[in-house]
C-alpha positions as a printed Julia matrix, in Angstrom:
461×3 Matrix{Float64}:
  21.23   23.04  -38.94
  24.91   22.15  -38.41
  24.83   19.18  -35.86
  27.01   20.52  -33.17
  30.35   19.35  -31.89
  29.85   18.51  -28.09
  33.26   17.73  -27.23
  34.04   21.58  -28.82
  31.63   23.19  -26.59
  32.44   20.68  -23.28
  36.49   22.11  -24.06
  34.83   26.26  -23.88
  33.11   25.11  -21.04
  35.9    22.95  -18.98
  38.62   26.33  -20.14
  35.99   29.05  -18.6
  35.75   27.54  -15.35
  38.82   26.78  -14.86
  40.56   30.37  -16.19
  37.09   33.03  -16.58
  35.93   35.41  -15.43
  32.59   35.05  -12.98
  30.68   36.59  -15.63
  32.78   34.35  -17.98
  31.64   31.87  -15.67
  28.43   32.38  -14.57
  27.15   32.73  -18.66
  28.55   29.56  -18.98
  26.74   27.97  -16.28
  23.43   29.27  -17.9
  24.17   28.84  -21.37
  25.25   24.73  -19.92
  22.17   24.66  -18.63
  20.29   25.58  -21.89
  21.89   23.54  -23.19
  21.08   20.66  -21.25
  17.58   19.34  -22.36
  19.64   18.89  -25.95
  23.67   17.42  -24.49
  24.79   13.91  -25.18
  24.46   12.47  -21.41
  27.79   11.06  -21.24
  28.11   14.87  -22.22
  26.45   16.12  -19.32
  28.34   14.41  -17.07
  31.44   14.72  -17.63
  30.62   18.8   -16.45
  29.64   17.81  -12.94
  32.99   17.28  -10.89
  33.47   21.09  -11.8
  29.86   21.46  -10.92
  30.35   19.87   -7.22
  32.84   21.36   -6.59
  32.13   25.48   -7.64
  28.36   24.16   -5.53
  31.06   22.95   -2.54
  33.24   26.14   -2.87
  33.52   28.33    0.98
  31.13   31.18    0.9
  33.66   34.21    2.03
  32.87   37.08   -0.47
  29.97   37.78   -2.03
  30.25   36.88   -5.41
  30.2    32.8    -4.42
  26.69   31.9    -4.09
  25.66   33.4    -7.14
  28.04   31.15   -8.49
  27.16   28.45   -6.22
  23.12   28.9    -7.52
  24.56   29.04  -11.17
  26.29   25.45  -10.09
  22.81   24.7    -8.05
  20.8    25.26  -11.1
  22.78   23.86  -13.53
  22.67   20.71  -11.72
  19.14   20.8   -11.3
  18.75   21.21  -14.86
  20.97   17.73  -15.56
  19.65   16.13  -12.64
  15.67   15.9   -15.12
  17.25   14.34  -17.92
  17.16   10.24  -18.99
  16.75    7.73  -16.17
  17.36    9.1   -12.95
  21.3     8.27  -13.14
  22.74   11.42  -13.88
  20.65   12.34  -10.27
  22.5     9.16   -8.66
  25.57   10.6   -10.6
  25.41   13.73   -8.88
  24.84   12.32   -5.58
  28.11   10.85   -5.94
  30.05   13.6    -6.45
  29.25   15.22   -3.56
  26.73   17.15   -4.1
  24.18   16.04   -0.97
  26.59   18.24    1.3
  27.5    20.62   -0.33
  23.29   21.86   -0.7
  22.16   20.67    2.36
  24.61   23.27    3.78
  24.25   25.86    2.16
  20.37   25.4     2.49
  19.98   26.7     6.4
  21.39   29.84    4.91
  19.91   31.12    2.2
  16.95   32.44    1.28
  14.53   33.95   -1.82
  15.64   32.14   -5.61
  18.21   30.74   -4.25
  17.25   28.86   -1.42
  14.37   27.75   -4.23
  17.19   26.41   -6.76
  18.76   24.47   -3.66
  15.39   22.83   -3.08
  14.89   21.58   -6.26
  18.31   20.37   -6.27
  17.87   18.83   -4.13
  14.72   16.8    -4.8
  15.51   15.38   -8.06
  18.99   14.26   -5.92
  17.48   12.48   -2.49
  14.71   10.99   -5.16
  17.09    8.73   -7.79
  20.32    9.11   -5.53
  19.33    6.14   -2.38
  22.77    7.15   -0.6
  22.41   11.02   -1.24
  18.58   10.85    1.22
  20.98    7.61    3.97
  23.39   11.49    3.72
  19.79   13.81    4.63
  18.52   11.92    6.6
  22.04   10.73    9.12
  22.63   14.3     9.05
  19.75   15.93   10.76
  18.59   17.07    7.39
  15.18   15.51    8.47
  15.01   18.78   11.39
  16.44   21.11    8.54
  13.4    20.47    6.11
  11.15   20.71    9.16
  11.92   23.59    9.93
  11.52   25.22    6.69
   8.52   24.1     6.7
   8.15   25.11    9.8
   8.7    29.59    8.68
   7.72   28.49    4.8
   5.01   29.98    2.6
   5.88   30.1    -0.26
   5.29   27.46   -3.26
   8.63   26.28   -2.21
   6.26   24.48    0.22
   5.94   21.3    -2.05
   9.49   21.24   -2.91
  10.46   19.99    0.35
   7.07   17.86    1.73
   8.23   16.08   -1.59
  11.46   15.44   -0.75
  10.15   14.5     3.31
   7.74   11.89    1.66
  10.75   11.2     0.11
  12.79   10.54    2.7
   9.88    9.44    5.68
   9.92    6.08    3.17
  13.59    5.3     5.07
  12.03    3.71    8.77
  14.5     5.67   10.71
  13.12    8.98    9.25
   9.74    7.84    9.97
  10.54    7.49   13.82
  12.28   10.71   13.75
   8.82   12.3    11.73
   6.98    9.83   14.65
   9.06   12.1    17.52
   9.18   14.91   15.71
   5.43   15.19   15.56
   5.72   15.63   12.4
   3.34   13.34   10.71
   1.04   16.54    9.25
   3.1    17.35    7.13
   3.52   13.79    5.2
  -0.27   14.48    5.98
  -0.02   17.48    3.2
   1.78   16.45    1.9
  -0.59   13.2     0.31
  -3.15   15.84    0.0
  -1.31   19.02   -1.92
   0.93   19.29   -5.71
   1.27   16.75   -8.08
   0.06   13.33   -8.02
   3.74   11.79   -8.12
   4.36   13.22   -4.3
   0.45   12.44   -3.07
   1.58    9.07   -4.13
   4.89    8.41   -2.19
   3.59   10.9     0.57
   0.46    8.09    0.42
   3.08    5.69    0.46
   4.9     6.82    3.49
   1.81    6.54    5.75
   0.87    3.52    4.74
   4.43    2.36    6.13
   4.07    4.17    9.33
   0.75    3.39   10.02
   1.96   -0.07   10.98
   3.16    1.27   14.07
   0.12    2.18   16.86
   1.12    5.64   17.9
   1.94    6.89   14.47
  -1.38    5.51   13.53
  -3.11    7.26   15.95
  -1.72   10.59   15.31
  -2.46   10.09   11.46
  -6.47   10.2    11.72
  -5.69   12.6    14.32
  -4.46   14.46   11.7
  -7.03   13.83    9.03
  -4.92   10.85    6.83
  -8.74    9.02    6.65
 -10.68   11.52    4.44
  -7.07   12.29    2.16
  -6.13    8.38    1.89
 -10.18    8.31    0.7
  -9.56   11.17   -1.61
  -6.36   10.07   -3.78
  -8.58    6.2    -3.88
 -10.64    7.73   -5.27
  -8.91   10.69   -8.4
  -5.57    8.79   -8.58
  -4.34    6.6   -10.93
  -3.98    3.03  -11.86
  -0.78    3.03   -9.36
  -1.37    5.07   -6.94
  -5.18    3.84   -6.71
  -3.39    0.34   -5.87
  -1.19    2.06   -3.57
  -4.07    4.56   -1.36
  -6.06    1.39   -1.3
  -2.4    -0.05    0.41
  -2.2     2.52    2.98
  -5.76    3.3     3.76
  -5.61   -1.02    5.12
  -2.87   -0.86    6.88
  -4.68    2.59    8.81
  -8.24    0.71    9.19
  -6.09   -2.52   10.31
  -7.1    -1.59   14.17
 -10.84   -1.37   15.56
 -11.18    1.75   15.85
 -10.31    2.76   12.59
 -12.72    0.19   10.87
 -16.48    2.29   10.62
 -14.41    5.49    9.71
 -12.41    4.65    6.98
 -15.81    2.84    6.03
 -17.86    6.34    6.5
 -15.11    8.05    4.7
 -16.76    6.37    0.81
 -14.11    3.67    1.26
 -16.26    0.28    0.66
 -16.43    1.09   -2.95
 -13.42    1.53   -4.46
 -12.47   -1.42   -3.46
 -15.22   -2.91   -5.29
 -14.05   -1.45   -8.01
 -10.86   -2.65   -7.11
 -12.55   -5.85   -6.73
 -13.33   -5.37  -10.41
 -10.38   -4.41  -12.02
  -7.82   -6.56  -14.26
  -4.91   -5.57  -11.91
  -4.2    -9.51   -9.3
  -2.15   -6.71   -6.76
  -5.72   -4.42   -6.72
  -8.26   -7.47   -6.18
  -5.73   -8.96   -3.27
  -6.21   -5.3    -1.65
  -9.41   -5.61   -1.57
  -9.79   -8.86   -0.69
  -7.85   -8.14    1.99
  -9.32   -5.5     3.53
 -13.48   -5.86    3.09
 -12.43   -9.18    5.75
 -11.05   -6.62    8.46
 -13.79   -4.35    7.04
 -16.5    -6.86    8.24
 -15.38   -6.9    10.92
 -18.88   -4.0    11.55
 -21.98   -5.21   10.93
 -23.05   -1.76    8.72
 -20.18   -2.89    6.65
 -20.54   -6.79    5.9
 -23.82   -4.93    4.75
 -22.92   -2.63    2.27
 -19.83   -5.54    1.91
 -22.11   -7.75    0.85
 -24.43   -5.29   -2.01
 -20.97   -5.36   -3.65
 -20.26   -8.72   -3.47
 -23.55   -9.31   -5.69
 -23.49   -6.96   -7.7
 -19.97   -8.0    -9.18
 -21.57  -12.16   -8.38
 -23.51  -10.96  -11.46
 -22.69   -9.36  -13.52
 -17.84  -10.0   -13.07
 -15.93  -11.25  -15.37
 -15.12  -15.18  -14.18
 -11.36  -13.8   -12.35
 -14.22  -10.84  -10.47
 -16.94  -13.03   -9.74
 -13.76  -16.01   -8.08
 -12.65  -12.68   -5.52
 -15.86  -12.02   -4.72
 -17.13  -15.75   -3.68
 -13.27  -15.91   -2.56
 -14.17  -12.56    0.33
 -17.63  -14.86    0.36
 -16.18  -17.75    2.13
 -14.4   -15.81    3.75
 -16.88  -13.43    5.58
 -18.98  -16.89    6.2
 -16.26  -17.44    9.16
 -17.67  -13.87   11.1
 -20.74  -14.57   13.53
 -23.12  -11.58   12.69
 -22.12  -12.81    8.33
 -24.19  -15.11    8.1
 -27.78  -13.74    8.04
 -25.83  -11.18    6.32
 -24.7   -12.98    3.26
 -28.35  -15.24    3.25
 -30.41  -12.02    3.82
 -28.23  -10.56    0.62
 -30.0   -12.83   -1.85
 -26.24  -13.52   -1.7
 -26.32  -17.8    -2.33
 -28.9   -18.47   -4.81
 -26.35  -16.46   -7.45
 -23.35  -18.25   -5.32
 -25.74  -22.11   -6.15
 -25.78  -21.85   -9.47
 -21.97  -20.44   -9.74
 -22.02  -23.83   -8.2
 -23.39  -25.41  -10.44
 -21.71  -23.72  -14.53
 -18.68  -21.22  -12.96
 -15.67  -21.47  -13.49
 -13.01  -23.54  -11.1
 -12.15  -20.71   -9.28
 -15.07  -19.53   -8.65
 -16.89  -23.05   -7.68
 -13.43  -24.07   -5.55
 -14.75  -20.94   -3.39
 -17.86  -21.23   -3.29
 -17.75  -24.74   -2.36
 -15.13  -22.9     0.49
 -18.29  -20.21    1.7
 -20.87  -23.04    1.9
 -18.41  -25.76    3.82
 -18.4   -23.08    6.34
 -21.79  -21.86    5.95
 -23.57  -25.32    6.96
 -21.91  -24.95   10.33
 -25.42  -22.62   10.65
 -29.12  -24.83   10.42
 -30.62  -21.57    9.53
 -28.32  -21.23    7.04
 -28.07  -25.4     6.18
 -32.16  -24.6     5.49
 -30.88  -21.01    2.9
 -29.08  -23.52    0.49
 -30.94  -26.36    1.15
 -33.65  -24.5    -0.35
 -31.69  -23.2    -3.51
 -30.69  -26.22   -4.36
 -26.87  -26.98   -3.02
 -26.84  -30.18   -2.08
 -27.21  -32.12   -5.46
 -24.74  -30.24   -6.63
 -22.77  -30.58   -3.96
 -23.05  -34.56   -4.49
 -21.82  -33.78   -7.73
 -18.68  -32.53   -6.72
 -17.59  -34.87   -4.2
 -18.78  -37.69   -6.2
 -16.39  -36.64   -9.91
 -13.13  -37.58   -9.45
 -11.36  -35.98  -12.52
 -12.13  -32.72  -10.39
  -9.91  -30.65   -8.29
  -9.3   -31.9    -4.42
 -10.07  -28.73   -3.4
 -13.89  -28.19   -4.13
 -14.54  -32.4    -3.98
 -13.56  -31.62    0.49
 -15.01  -29.02    0.1
 -18.49  -30.23   -0.49
 -17.17  -32.93    0.97
 -16.73  -31.01    5.02
 -21.0   -29.17    4.05
 -22.24  -32.82    3.26
 -21.3   -33.59    6.42
 -22.94  -31.19    8.51
 -26.09  -31.78    6.38
 -26.03  -35.57    6.84
 -26.03  -34.77   10.25
 -28.69  -32.88   10.66
 -31.99  -34.93   11.17
 -34.12  -32.95    8.23
 -31.29  -33.62    5.56
 -29.89  -37.12    6.15
 -32.09  -39.02    4.53
 -31.68  -36.61    1.31
 -27.49  -37.59    2.15
 -27.55  -41.15    2.89
 -26.88  -42.73   -0.05
 -23.15  -40.34   -0.44
 -22.05  -41.98    2.82
 -20.17  -44.99    0.85
 -18.3   -42.23   -0.56
 -14.17  -42.21    0.49
 -13.93  -38.46   -0.17
 -17.64  -38.02    2.23
 -16.02  -40.48    5.26
 -13.04  -39.24    4.7
 -13.69  -35.7     5.71
 -16.04  -37.49    7.94
 -13.39  -38.96   10.7
 -11.09  -35.47    9.76
 -13.52  -33.79   11.72
 -14.34  -36.03   14.15
 -10.97  -36.1    14.66
 -10.48  -31.7    15.35
 -13.66  -31.69   17.12
 -12.24  -33.56   20.21
  -9.6   -32.13   19.94
 -10.74  -28.74   20.39
 -12.95  -30.37   23.39
 -10.11  -31.42   25.0
  -8.57  -28.41   24.45
 -11.31  -26.16   25.68
 -11.37  -28.96   28.51
  -7.59  -27.81   29.4
  -8.24  -24.18   29.57
 -11.32  -24.1    31.69
  -8.99  -26.26   33.93
  -5.83  -23.74   33.63
  -8.51  -20.79   34.27
  -9.68  -23.33   37.83
  -6.07  -23.65   38.6
  -5.26  -20.15   38.07
  -8.44  -18.4    40.44
  -6.83  -20.89   43.01
  -3.3   -20.0    43.14
  -4.23  -16.69   43.29
  -3.7   -15.82   46.75
  -5.74  -12.6    46.38
  -9.5   -14.32   45.34
  -8.47  -17.39   48.53
């Protein structure tokens, strides 16, 4: 097969567009659409001005819609090529304004072509998203969705999902009570569409009003399904968006009941640092509910037993966070985690040891937990770590903090008395004395302020 002389073909096309009949122009555009899969991108780029000019013509006779449909179809095919640069160029030549002007007055095949073309342009061209968002495009898309029942609905939902990445569009969607379309998009169509909608839900869920509306519209099971079914990137987006939704105490239990906790455990075990960070943050939110904390602790224990060093470090880090919750100390003890953590404190990686020692420092403030730590053999390991001059400073400090609490307990005072002369122990002990004194002073001040406020309230005198 002889190579195509693209410059010659481009010249023929330009001549037809400039002086050919209506039928010749439509035929030339249809041929260009076919050639768009194979033609060099620089050749296709030179056809864009002609096509956008035809698309922008005012409809003055019955033939114009056919020409504009052919031009929109051709632009849609060209926009599919490459990495989106051609779609950006199409938007730069004013095609977005023309598509928006034509769309409300179109139907059938013409409408579908216009919607597909608009989707490609706004997907790649930020300037085109601005044009749509600031010229009534959101209202137009919502209006079309309200009356659309055929397969073009998927494309409209995808356009709305792309636009919803803009703050002004998210405000408009909330104001227009149209968030149901974003939730619908997250549960419908291609994975790309669903991922974009999921990202939009996460951005929308930052505000209390939108978060409540999204939950009422069924966003939680939709996000959990996407979390379960998506590829790795989609799981990260879904996990992050679900974490945003769960940030209100009212939705902590529904998120867990929808099956999210095992999915976050998978992220925590996975190789992606971003996934681990998301899982750690959301676990700390979900564990506010004691039932959730019990389930989370079960997954953490499994990871501490079976995971690699990075997964174990992440699980220990969550344990550290959970040890600060009043109800979670007993949860950690009852889960069987303490003996495993003690073993890791003696033989784990440096990151694991730091996180375990932090958890032990926190747990050691409670008498029952001190007993569990002592029975599991934590005290001699803590003393060794505190005395390790070559060890990590944070690790030594955490060990010393735990030992200060053991030293103040009459049951264990004798077992740690030999550690008193170690500088790191004395430094931590002095620091804790100052912190406790400061906290007591603050508590007294707050009590005084409360009394004064009551005294000065004329309604209570």
